Amino acid sequence: MAGLTVAAERSTTAARRARRRPLLSLVPALFVGCYLLVAAAGPLLIHYDPVHTSLEDRLLAPGSRTSTGGTAWLGTDGLGRDLLAQIVYGARTAVLIGVSTVALSCAVGVLLGAVAGYFRGAADAVLARIFDILLAFPAILLAIVIAGAFERSVLLVVLALSATGWIGFARVTRGITLSLRERPWVDAARVLGVPGRTILARHVLPFTAGPVVALATLEFALVVLAEAGLSFLGIGLPPSTVSWGQTIANGKEYLETQWWISTLPGIALSLLIVNTGILGDQLTARYGRGRSD
């Protein structure tokens, strides 16, 4: 009887853990969803002008009253700018640049990878050499060179981060396409005289969706971090565009006294990157190898 009781207790505990796992696995998705909601709706609810500020409200602690009678819930920075508004508008900037960069990299990488993997021959050989050349340069270093050589803008940051971001998508798509091009349904389509571009679009590319989405999630986290790094160095976005990297850089000289200026945007940035990375790992574990059977 004692043995049966112990076995029953172990079974109950295992069942409870199994029920908790799906709930815990939703936490990263909920965090990312909240950030997307703040990025979309936050600027509509909070008015903020990063250029015209009130110097009377500089370096206010969280919860302090401003000169206009409002409340600085997260304090202000050295120029009197509201930190809550900077975090909200910074979320919009991070999501905008992250989505734009990943979308551009994905479009270029998937197209080139699919063409190289399906048609092989000279196209595959040339693209393979391009992959090798670009991979020889550190991605962030190349982005710094591009961003520092031209006038700062959102478009420039997107192009700088996309310069090497498409390579990962191309390599993943090429590998899956090389496997799929030998499948029976692809051979049957060739025998029936279906054009190669049609086979590629209808019978190959749909199977790359899972791995590409998983990779896009991970790339999004890297792009957000890279953009914050460029803005922290002062070669990313212009001052008129709010960025978490700029906000963190603006508060580095006040770390000993007004810690919230750099700490709170840093926490917001860290939570987004960590949860997006975990979500990407979950998608990679599920779709990373693709569904080619």
XYZ file of C-alpha atoms in Angstrom:
293
model
C 0.000 0.000 0.000
C 2.801 2.405 0.852
C 4.424 1.793 -2.517
C 1.159 2.447 -4.328
C 0.684 5.671 -2.363
C 4.172 6.917 -3.285
C 3.620 6.026 -6.941
C 0.280 7.838 -6.943
C 1.855 10.943 -5.408
C 4.625 10.926 -8.005
C 2.099 10.563 -10.791
C 0.063 13.469 -9.443
C 3.165 15.665 -9.165
C 4.210 14.837 -12.715
C 0.728 15.665 -13.978
C 0.800 19.039 -12.224
C 4.196 19.863 -13.743
C 2.932 18.898 -17.174
C -0.026 21.260 -16.767
C 2.243 24.108 -15.654
C 4.663 23.832 -18.564
C 2.240 25.053 -21.247
C 1.376 28.050 -19.079
C 5.042 28.900 -18.466
C 5.809 28.547 -22.165
C 3.289 31.310 -22.882
C 5.103 33.868 -20.702
C 7.629 34.976 -23.385
C 4.855 35.354 -25.963
C 2.794 37.426 -23.517
C 5.768 39.687 -22.782
C 6.461 40.229 -26.478
C 2.762 40.845 -27.097
C 2.708 43.508 -24.374
C 5.680 45.264 -25.964
C 3.961 45.218 -29.351
C 0.813 46.657 -27.776
C 2.779 49.429 -26.053
C 4.626 50.200 -29.287
C 1.359 50.445 -31.225
C -0.955 52.170 -28.743
C 1.409 53.871 -26.287
C 2.332 56.884 -28.458
C -1.389 57.511 -29.041
C -1.963 57.870 -25.290
C 1.216 59.709 -24.278
C 2.237 62.997 -25.875
C 5.985 63.505 -26.017
C 8.278 65.981 -27.742
C 11.947 64.936 -27.566
C 13.158 68.316 -28.851
C 11.228 70.923 -26.817
C 11.709 70.119 -23.129
C 11.369 71.883 -19.772
C 14.683 72.382 -18.000
C 12.754 73.145 -14.787
C 11.824 69.453 -14.611
C 15.319 68.035 -15.088
C 16.480 65.096 -12.928
C 13.157 64.577 -11.149
C 12.841 61.365 -9.160
C 10.139 58.814 -10.063
C 6.721 59.970 -8.880
C 7.664 63.676 -8.657
C 5.377 66.522 -9.696
C 6.349 68.454 -12.812
C 6.194 72.209 -13.370
C 2.980 71.776 -15.374
C 1.232 69.930 -12.556
C 1.619 66.458 -14.003
C 3.422 63.462 -12.535
C 6.729 62.056 -13.739
C 5.943 58.442 -12.912
C 9.419 57.195 -13.850
C 11.273 60.474 -13.347
C 13.008 62.708 -15.878
C 16.478 62.919 -17.419
C 19.087 65.671 -17.481
C 17.088 67.740 -19.974
C 13.737 67.389 -18.233
C 12.373 64.753 -20.596
C 9.833 62.319 -19.177
C 11.343 58.845 -18.841
C 8.065 56.948 -19.160
C 7.392 58.634 -22.488
C 10.919 57.835 -23.662
C 10.460 54.158 -22.820
C 7.096 54.025 -24.626
C 8.355 55.844 -27.714
C 11.577 53.821 -27.565
C 9.500 50.651 -27.732
C 7.867 51.928 -30.913
C 11.271 52.703 -32.408
C 12.681 49.298 -31.435
C 9.711 47.407 -32.888
C 9.669 49.511 -36.061
C 13.360 49.023 -36.775
C 13.309 45.381 -35.700
C 10.352 44.456 -37.898
C 11.619 46.476 -40.880
C 15.120 45.022 -40.710
C 13.937 41.446 -40.264
C 11.372 41.812 -43.065
C 13.982 43.166 -45.481
C 16.574 40.565 -44.488
C 13.985 37.788 -44.723
C 12.773 38.828 -48.172
C 16.289 39.038 -49.610
C 17.638 35.961 -47.829
C 14.710 33.654 -48.598
C 14.682 34.659 -52.272
C 18.426 34.164 -52.779
C 18.561 30.998 -50.676
C 15.652 29.408 -52.517
C 17.103 30.237 -55.946
C 20.547 28.943 -54.962
C 19.207 25.749 -53.417
C 16.735 24.831 -56.147
C 18.536 25.786 -59.361
C 22.055 24.987 -58.069
C 24.784 25.492 -60.685
C 26.472 28.865 -61.121
C 23.897 30.745 -59.010
C 24.579 28.519 -56.024
C 28.359 28.795 -56.450
C 28.315 32.601 -56.678
C 25.967 33.042 -53.718
C 28.003 30.611 -51.627
C 31.123 32.741 -52.200
C 29.180 35.894 -51.285
C 28.074 34.215 -48.045
C 31.679 33.360 -47.208
C 32.940 36.884 -47.921
C 30.277 38.642 -45.856
C 30.617 36.172 -42.982
C 34.290 37.101 -42.758
C 33.281 40.559 -41.498
C 31.799 40.907 -37.967
C 28.191 41.969 -38.486
C 28.128 44.690 -35.836
C 31.443 46.131 -37.048
C 30.127 46.368 -40.599
C 26.955 48.029 -39.298
C 29.040 50.565 -37.349
C 31.065 51.410 -40.459
C 27.951 51.891 -42.592
C 26.058 53.868 -39.937
C 29.049 56.088 -39.205
C 29.750 56.919 -42.839
C 26.421 58.616 -43.582
C 23.944 60.984 -41.967
C 21.945 59.347 -39.197
C 18.418 58.185 -40.037
C 16.030 55.300 -39.437
C 16.444 54.080 -43.030
C 20.221 54.035 -42.704
C 20.058 51.969 -39.506
C 17.730 49.463 -41.181
C 20.038 49.143 -44.200
C 23.143 48.872 -42.011
C 21.648 46.086 -39.911
C 20.287 44.317 -43.000
C 23.686 44.288 -44.705
C 24.515 40.907 -43.171
C 21.177 40.000 -41.572
C 19.913 38.312 -44.740
C 22.704 35.720 -44.738
C 21.143 33.597 -41.991
C 17.831 33.436 -43.844
C 19.605 32.553 -47.086
C 21.575 29.716 -45.498
C 18.515 28.228 -43.770
C 16.357 28.490 -46.901
C 19.092 27.044 -49.112
C 19.554 24.024 -46.832
C 15.840 23.243 -46.730
C 15.469 23.785 -50.478
C 18.349 21.399 -51.252
C 16.494 18.694 -49.334
C 13.054 19.440 -50.751
C 14.106 19.574 -54.405
C 14.699 15.804 -54.333
C 11.278 14.941 -52.865
C 8.874 12.790 -54.891
C 6.222 15.496 -55.268
C 8.811 17.896 -56.703
C 9.975 15.231 -59.188
C 6.342 14.578 -60.138
C 5.784 18.282 -60.761
C 8.858 18.384 -63.031
C 7.615 15.383 -64.990
C 4.273 17.112 -65.495
C 6.084 20.103 -66.963
C 5.405 22.567 -64.164
C 7.773 25.583 -64.472
C 10.604 25.746 -61.981
C 9.495 29.048 -60.449
C 6.014 27.617 -59.874
C 7.428 24.513 -58.199
C 9.599 26.715 -56.043
C 6.698 28.948 -54.991
C 4.044 26.258 -54.426
C 5.910 23.104 -53.449
C 9.136 24.286 -51.777
C 8.820 27.705 -50.132
C 5.770 26.833 -47.965
C 7.892 24.257 -46.113
C 10.451 26.916 -45.163
C 7.887 29.024 -43.269
C 8.393 27.411 -39.858
C 12.206 27.621 -39.722
C 12.185 31.115 -41.235
C 9.710 32.417 -38.632
C 11.786 30.869 -35.848
C 14.945 32.484 -37.205
C 13.151 35.811 -37.696
C 12.216 35.869 -34.003
C 15.819 35.386 -32.946
C 17.030 37.947 -35.485
C 14.513 40.468 -34.157
C 16.098 40.308 -30.710
C 19.589 40.759 -32.184
C 18.468 43.708 -34.315
C 16.874 45.493 -31.347
C 20.060 45.031 -29.333
C 22.257 46.181 -32.234
C 20.141 49.294 -32.807
C 20.379 50.192 -29.126
C 24.138 49.733 -29.310
C 24.482 52.009 -32.336
C 22.330 54.684 -30.697
C 24.305 54.359 -27.467
C 27.486 55.074 -29.437
C 25.846 58.102 -31.049
C 25.956 56.802 -34.631
C 22.489 55.303 -34.847
C 19.316 57.350 -34.847
C 19.087 61.160 -34.926
C 18.271 63.007 -31.661
C 14.716 63.669 -32.863
C 13.982 59.916 -32.803
C 13.651 58.333 -29.367
C 15.778 55.252 -28.789
C 16.456 53.195 -25.676
C 20.150 53.296 -26.531
C 20.164 57.090 -26.550
C 18.243 57.242 -23.264
C 20.693 54.872 -21.594
C 23.624 56.911 -22.917
C 22.072 60.163 -21.657
C 21.938 58.828 -18.112
C 25.410 57.298 -17.840
C 26.858 60.422 -16.175
C 24.119 60.344 -13.528
C 24.372 56.665 -12.558
C 25.469 57.352 -8.981
C 22.610 59.726 -8.172
C 19.827 59.534 -10.784
C 20.115 55.806 -11.505
C 16.647 55.513 -13.048
C 17.613 57.368 -16.243
C 19.741 54.488 -17.545
C 18.444 51.611 -15.437
C 14.754 51.640 -16.372
C 15.260 51.760 -20.169
C 17.956 49.109 -19.738
C 15.474 46.848 -17.948
C 12.882 47.410 -20.676
C 15.457 46.559 -23.344
C 16.672 43.468 -21.475
C 13.169 42.085 -20.921
C 12.299 42.442 -24.595
C 15.513 40.785 -25.779
C 15.391 37.930 -23.262
C 11.728 37.071 -23.876
C 12.070 37.373 -27.639
C 15.104 35.100 -27.495
C 13.236 32.511 -25.433
C 10.288 32.682 -27.834
C 12.683 32.194 -30.719
C 14.214 29.153 -29.020
C 10.745 27.672 -28.538
C 9.908 28.172 -32.207
C 13.292 26.788 -33.259
C 12.743 23.660 -31.172
C 9.400 23.160 -32.886
C 10.136 24.232 -36.452
C 13.917 24.473 -36.654
C 14.373 21.417 -38.854
C 11.433 22.221 -41.077
C 8.611 19.909 -42.141
C 9.760 18.299 -45.293
C 7.965 14.993 -44.959
